[in-house]
mmCIF file of C-alpha atoms and ligand atoms in Angstrom:
data_model
loop_
_atom_site.group_PDB
_atom_site.id
_atom_site.type_symbol
_atom_site.label_atom_id
_atom_site.label_comp_id
_atom_site.label_asym_id
_atom_site.label_seq_id
_atom_site.Cartn_x
_atom_site.Cartn_y
_atom_site.Cartn_z
ATOM 1 C CA MET A 170 20.784 14.287 6.116
ATOM 2 C CA LYS A 171 19.579 15.647 2.404
ATOM 3 C CA ILE A 172 18.026 13.041 0.394
ATOM 4 C CA ALA A 173 16.668 12.660 -3.204
ATOM 5 C CA VAL A 174 13.795 10.548 -4.324
ATOM 6 C CA LEU A 175 14.117 9.252 -8.094
ATOM 7 C CA VAL A 176 11.008 7.808 -9.212
ATOM 8 C CA SER A 177 8.768 6.955 -12.623
ATOM 9 C CA GLY A 178 6.035 5.618 -10.927
ATOM 10 C CA SER A 179 2.941 5.195 -8.322
ATOM 11 C CA GLY A 180 5.304 5.633 -5.393
ATOM 12 C CA THR A 181 4.368 3.494 -2.804
ATOM 13 C CA ASN A 182 7.641 3.514 -1.391
ATOM 14 C CA LEU A 183 8.487 7.618 -1.432
ATOM 15 C CA GLN A 184 5.293 7.768 0.215
ATOM 16 C CA THR A 185 7.197 5.561 3.148
ATOM 17 C CA LEU A 186 9.956 7.122 2.775
ATOM 18 C CA ILE A 187 8.325 10.745 3.867
ATOM 19 C CA ASN A 188 5.938 8.718 6.710
ATOM 20 C CA LYS A 189 8.767 7.147 7.916
ATOM 21 C CA LEU A 190 11.637 9.226 7.670
ATOM 22 C CA HIS A 191 10.417 13.298 6.575
ATOM 23 C CA ASN A 192 7.833 13.386 8.575
ATOM 24 C CA ASP A 193 9.822 11.845 11.379
ATOM 25 C CA THR A 194 11.715 14.991 12.627
ATOM 26 C CA SER A 195 14.465 12.586 14.588
ATOM 27 C CA SER A 196 14.989 10.778 12.335
ATOM 28 C CA ASN A 197 17.557 13.700 10.446
ATOM 29 C CA ILE A 198 16.780 13.051 6.879
ATOM 30 C CA GLU A 199 15.034 15.509 4.950
ATOM 31 C CA ILE A 200 13.438 14.128 1.104
ATOM 32 C CA ALA A 201 14.795 17.858 -0.714
ATOM 33 C CA VAL A 202 13.718 16.716 -3.531
ATOM 34 C CA VAL A 203 11.931 14.342 -5.543
ATOM 35 C CA ILE A 204 12.794 13.802 -8.847
ATOM 36 C CA SER A 205 10.849 12.220 -11.716
ATOM 37 C CA ASP A 206 11.427 11.256 -15.298
ATOM 38 C CA ARG A 207 7.753 10.785 -15.848
ATOM 39 C CA LYS A 208 5.253 13.953 -15.639
ATOM 40 C CA ASN A 209 2.156 11.852 -14.849
ATOM 41 C CA ALA A 210 3.988 9.908 -12.058
ATOM 42 C CA TYR A 211 1.401 9.847 -9.072
ATOM 43 C CA ALA A 212 4.421 9.780 -7.160
ATOM 44 C CA LEU A 213 4.537 13.454 -7.342
ATOM 45 C CA THR A 214 1.470 13.832 -6.879
ATOM 46 C CA ARG A 215 2.186 12.706 -2.785
ATOM 47 C CA ALA A 216 5.511 14.463 -3.118
ATOM 48 C CA LYS A 217 3.965 18.070 -3.821
ATOM 49 C CA GLN A 218 1.026 16.794 -0.813
ATOM 50 C CA ALA A 219 4.146 16.298 1.842
ATOM 51 C CA GLY A 220 5.260 20.046 0.010
ATOM 52 C CA ILE A 221 8.408 18.369 -0.827
ATOM 53 C CA PRO A 222 10.034 20.095 -3.744
ATOM 54 C CA THR A 223 10.001 18.152 -6.958
ATOM 55 C CA LYS A 224 11.268 18.599 -10.901
ATOM 56 C CA ILE A 225 10.479 16.700 -14.163
ATOM 57 C CA VAL A 226 13.668 15.750 -15.937
ATOM 58 C CA LYS A 227 12.477 13.427 -19.461
ATOM 59 C CA ALA A 228 15.360 12.249 -21.424
ATOM 60 C CA GLN A 229 13.950 12.913 -24.233
ATOM 61 C CA ASP A 230 14.127 16.748 -23.710
ATOM 62 C CA TYR A 231 18.151 16.017 -23.926
ATOM 63 C CA GLU A 232 20.824 15.303 -26.859
ATOM 64 C CA SER A 233 22.041 12.585 -25.208
ATOM 65 C CA ARG A 234 22.155 10.239 -22.221
ATOM 66 C CA ILE A 235 25.154 11.689 -20.670
ATOM 67 C CA ALA A 236 23.502 15.411 -21.443
ATOM 68 C CA PHE A 237 20.603 13.812 -19.184
ATOM 69 C CA ASP A 238 22.252 11.889 -16.294
ATOM 70 C CA GLU A 239 24.008 15.918 -15.819
ATOM 71 C CA ALA A 240 20.705 17.531 -15.529
ATOM 72 C CA ILE A 241 20.006 15.204 -12.886
ATOM 73 C CA SER A 242 23.445 15.426 -11.168
ATOM 74 C CA PHE A 243 22.540 19.407 -11.280
ATOM 75 C CA LEU A 244 20.217 18.935 -9.221
ATOM 76 C CA ILE A 245 21.742 16.297 -7.015
ATOM 77 C CA GLU A 246 24.724 19.456 -5.708
ATOM 78 C CA GLU A 247 21.663 22.017 -6.299
ATOM 79 C CA TYR A 248 19.840 20.425 -3.920
ATOM 80 C CA ALA A 249 22.700 19.241 -1.640
ATOM 81 C CA VAL A 250 21.715 15.478 -1.335
ATOM 82 C CA GLU A 251 24.387 13.021 0.295
ATOM 83 C CA LEU A 252 22.157 9.978 -0.767
ATOM 84 C CA ILE A 253 19.781 9.502 -4.036
ATOM 85 C CA VAL A 254 17.809 7.011 -3.731
ATOM 86 C CA LEU A 255 15.959 5.112 -6.410
ATOM 87 C CA ALA A 256 12.315 4.428 -5.995
ATOM 88 C CA GLY A 257 10.356 2.736 -8.961
ATOM 89 C CA TYR A 258 12.953 4.953 -10.922
ATOM 90 C CA MET A 259 12.991 2.554 -14.214
ATOM 91 C CA LYS A 260 15.849 4.610 -16.431
ATOM 92 C CA LEU A 261 19.264 3.321 -16.482
ATOM 93 C CA PHE A 262 22.398 5.970 -15.525
ATOM 94 C CA GLN A 263 25.700 5.960 -17.743
ATOM 95 C CA ALA A 264 28.684 5.442 -16.240
ATOM 96 C CA PRO A 265 29.877 8.825 -14.884
ATOM 97 C CA PHE A 266 27.004 9.108 -12.659
ATOM 98 C CA VAL A 267 27.439 6.444 -11.119
ATOM 99 C CA ARG A 268 31.023 6.760 -11.051
ATOM 100 C CA LYS A 269 30.656 10.503 -9.659
ATOM 101 C CA TYR A 270 28.364 8.960 -6.779
ATOM 102 C CA ARG A 271 29.660 5.677 -6.336
ATOM 103 C CA ASN A 272 28.309 4.145 -3.252
ATOM 104 C CA ARG A 273 25.672 7.023 -2.843
ATOM 105 C CA ILE A 274 22.640 5.454 -5.071
ATOM 106 C CA ILE A 275 20.514 3.071 -3.633
ATOM 107 C CA ASN A 276 18.007 0.705 -5.711
ATOM 108 C CA ILE A 277 15.264 -1.345 -4.406
ATOM 109 C CA HIS A 278 14.511 -3.831 -6.439
ATOM 110 C CA PRO A 279 11.742 -6.524 -6.704
ATOM 111 C CA SER A 280 13.080 -10.384 -6.453
ATOM 112 C CA ILE A 281 15.904 -11.824 -4.749
ATOM 113 C CA LEU A 282 19.278 -10.930 -6.938
ATOM 114 C CA PRO A 283 20.758 -11.532 -8.975
ATOM 115 C CA ALA A 284 17.916 -13.881 -9.412
ATOM 116 C CA PHE A 285 15.303 -11.648 -11.467
ATOM 117 C CA PRO A 286 17.700 -8.666 -12.687
ATOM 118 C CA GLY A 287 15.762 -6.063 -15.281
ATOM 119 C CA ALA A 288 11.841 -4.559 -15.657
ATOM 120 C CA THR A 289 9.818 -7.316 -14.935
ATOM 121 C CA PRO A 290 11.846 -9.557 -12.211
ATOM 122 C CA VAL A 291 7.981 -10.112 -10.561
ATOM 123 C CA SER A 292 5.933 -11.337 -13.324
ATOM 124 C CA ASP A 293 9.924 -13.381 -14.346
ATOM 125 C CA SER A 294 9.501 -14.967 -11.115
ATOM 126 C CA LEU A 295 6.302 -16.348 -11.351
ATOM 127 C CA SER A 296 7.548 -17.393 -14.449
ATOM 128 C CA TYR A 297 9.516 -19.364 -13.242
ATOM 129 C CA GLY A 298 8.012 -20.989 -11.173
ATOM 130 C CA VAL A 299 10.143 -19.878 -7.780
ATOM 131 C CA LYS A 300 8.831 -20.832 -4.896
ATOM 132 C CA LEU A 301 11.130 -18.409 -2.724
ATOM 133 C CA THR A 302 10.879 -14.373 -3.424
ATOM 134 C CA GLY A 303 11.639 -11.399 -1.801
ATOM 135 C CA VAL A 304 13.547 -8.208 -1.901
ATOM 136 C CA THR A 305 17.274 -6.551 -2.388
ATOM 137 C CA VAL A 306 18.207 -3.181 -1.321
ATOM 138 C CA HIS A 307 21.726 -2.970 -3.477
ATOM 139 C CA PHE A 308 24.477 0.978 -4.375
ATOM 140 C CA VAL A 309 23.747 1.044 -8.588
ATOM 141 C CA ASP A 310 27.084 0.339 -10.202
ATOM 142 C CA GLU A 311 27.705 0.649 -13.842
ATOM 143 C CA ASN A 312 25.426 -2.152 -14.760
ATOM 144 C CA VAL A 313 21.544 -3.446 -14.300
ATOM 145 C CA ASP A 314 20.902 -4.433 -11.300
ATOM 146 C CA THR A 315 24.543 -6.107 -10.339
ATOM 147 C CA GLY A 316 25.925 -3.258 -7.592
ATOM 148 C CA PRO A 317 27.072 -4.397 -3.669
ATOM 149 C CA ILE A 318 23.861 -5.494 -1.975
ATOM 150 C CA ILE A 319 22.753 -3.754 1.186
ATOM 151 C CA ALA A 320 20.220 -6.537 2.306
ATOM 152 C CA GLN A 321 17.326 -9.059 0.766
ATOM 153 C CA ARG A 322 13.724 -10.047 2.665
ATOM 154 C CA VAL A 323 13.063 -13.175 1.156
ATOM 155 C CA VAL A 324 8.640 -13.786 0.356
ATOM 156 C CA PRO A 325 7.192 -16.809 -0.048
ATOM 157 C CA VAL A 326 5.663 -17.700 -3.369
ATOM 158 C CA TYR A 327 1.644 -19.168 -3.412
ATOM 159 C CA ASP A 328 0.398 -21.180 -6.145
ATOM 160 C CA THR A 329 -2.350 -19.025 -6.732
ATOM 161 C CA ASP A 330 -0.549 -16.544 -6.941
ATOM 162 C CA SER A 331 -1.206 -12.954 -9.752
ATOM 163 C CA GLU A 332 1.258 -10.456 -10.392
ATOM 164 C CA GLU A 333 -0.592 -8.491 -8.238
ATOM 165 C CA GLU A 334 -0.945 -10.251 -5.174
ATOM 166 C CA LEU A 335 3.048 -11.379 -5.290
ATOM 167 C CA HIS A 336 4.127 -7.955 -5.638
ATOM 168 C CA GLN A 337 2.060 -6.294 -2.583
ATOM 169 C CA ARG A 338 3.348 -9.232 -0.643
ATOM 170 C CA ILE A 339 6.823 -8.444 -1.866
ATOM 171 C CA GLN A 340 6.203 -4.785 -1.132
ATOM 172 C CA ILE A 341 5.349 -5.155 2.694
ATOM 173 C CA GLU A 342 8.656 -6.286 3.208
ATOM 174 C CA GLU A 343 9.899 -3.459 0.777
ATOM 175 C CA HIS A 344 8.765 -0.313 2.747
ATOM 176 C CA ASP A 345 9.639 -2.232 6.110
ATOM 177 C CA LEU A 346 13.434 -2.602 5.030
ATOM 178 C CA TYR A 347 13.833 0.687 2.829
ATOM 179 C CA PRO A 348 13.979 3.262 5.214
ATOM 180 C CA LYS A 349 15.395 1.660 8.093
ATOM 181 C CA ILE A 350 18.376 1.591 5.530
ATOM 182 C CA ILE A 351 18.606 4.391 4.564
ATOM 183 C CA LYS A 352 18.876 5.710 8.537
ATOM 184 C CA LEU A 353 21.629 3.153 9.053
ATOM 185 C CA PHE A 354 23.302 4.796 5.882
ATOM 186 C CA ALA A 355 22.519 8.379 7.414
ATOM 187 C CA GLU A 356 24.148 7.045 10.329
ATOM 188 C CA GLY A 357 27.197 6.230 8.658
ATOM 189 C CA LYS A 358 26.355 2.628 9.742
ATOM 190 C CA ILE A 359 26.874 1.025 6.112
ATOM 191 C CA MET A 360 30.926 -0.232 5.416
ATOM 192 C CA VAL A 361 31.875 -1.041 1.485
ATOM 193 C CA GLU A 362 34.392 -2.935 0.597
ATOM 194 C CA GLY A 363 34.786 -4.069 -3.354
ATOM 195 C CA ARG A 364 31.111 -5.807 -3.084
ATOM 196 C CA ILE A 365 30.855 -6.228 0.405
ATOM 197 C CA VAL A 366 29.009 -4.298 2.301
ATOM 198 C CA SER A 367 28.807 -5.146 6.160
ATOM 199 C CA LEU A 368 26.526 -3.572 7.839
ATOM 200 C CA PRO A 369 25.506 -3.861 12.100
ATOM 201 C CA ASN A 370 24.081 -6.225 13.785
ATOM 202 C CA SER A 371 21.184 -4.244 13.764
ATOM 203 C CA LYS A 372 17.692 -6.298 13.304
ATOM 204 C CA LEU A 373 16.799 -5.884 9.077
HETATM 205 C C1 LIG B 422 9.340 -1.436 -6.439
HETATM 206 O O1 LIG B 422 8.272 -3.052 -6.516
HETATM 207 C C2 LIG B 422 9.973 -1.518 -6.377
HETATM 208 O O2 LIG B 422 11.194 -2.762 -5.546
HETATM 209 C C3 LIG B 422 10.674 -0.969 -8.031
HETATM 210 O O3 LIG B 422 10.025 -0.406 -9.120
HETATM 211 C C4 LIG B 422 8.663 -0.314 -7.668
HETATM 212 C C5 LIG B 422 7.931 0.511 -7.104
HETATM 213 O O4 LIG B 422 6.693 1.160 -6.492
HETATM 214 N N1 LIG B 422 11.801 -1.114 -8.264
HETATM 215 P P1 LIG B 422 6.276 2.432 -5.934
HETATM 216 O O5 LIG B 422 6.450 3.281 -7.050
HETATM 217 O O6 LIG B 422 6.969 2.939 -4.719
HETATM 218 O O7 LIG B 422 4.929 1.571 -5.558
#
């Protein structure tokens, strides 16, 4: 199965997907293209080092957000991508893009949704004072971080945590969970009915 990984930042999740899926030929999962909206994203360097094609698509180069999404859609079709994987991608899609790829776009978010959606979930969790947080993998719908939930992992919050320490603890779980979910998707084992996602009794 060919996937596209969309990034905006450092790309530690991308690196995990390269190591555990793309470079493992037994997974039958190929990262066909890495797309970034920021030309300086370190994730692009990781992709190039792995020999994966990279594309930069910047919102400011298009007259509308619909046209920006269409440029991404063009690449998705060009590379025959079956699953769009967001990994630290900081742009929101417009409704037509989401409708076109319904239940074929997944995102990873560093909180237990629906708590702390948006761009700063780790600092929001710390300042709220929660004692548990975690990771959510979900399908993308028309709103921000509201799509059907595929899997979640819980992570403890310690009184002494800095934002960086907490994010690192969350990322350990992200790097374990995300490739497993993508494998299940590729095997056709993720079923969606409205908001409800069911998985086989696999250990996640
Ligand atoms: C991750 O924490 C992910 O949950 C969030 O953005 C971060 C990306 O990190 N959506 P990285 O670029 O994969 O290191």
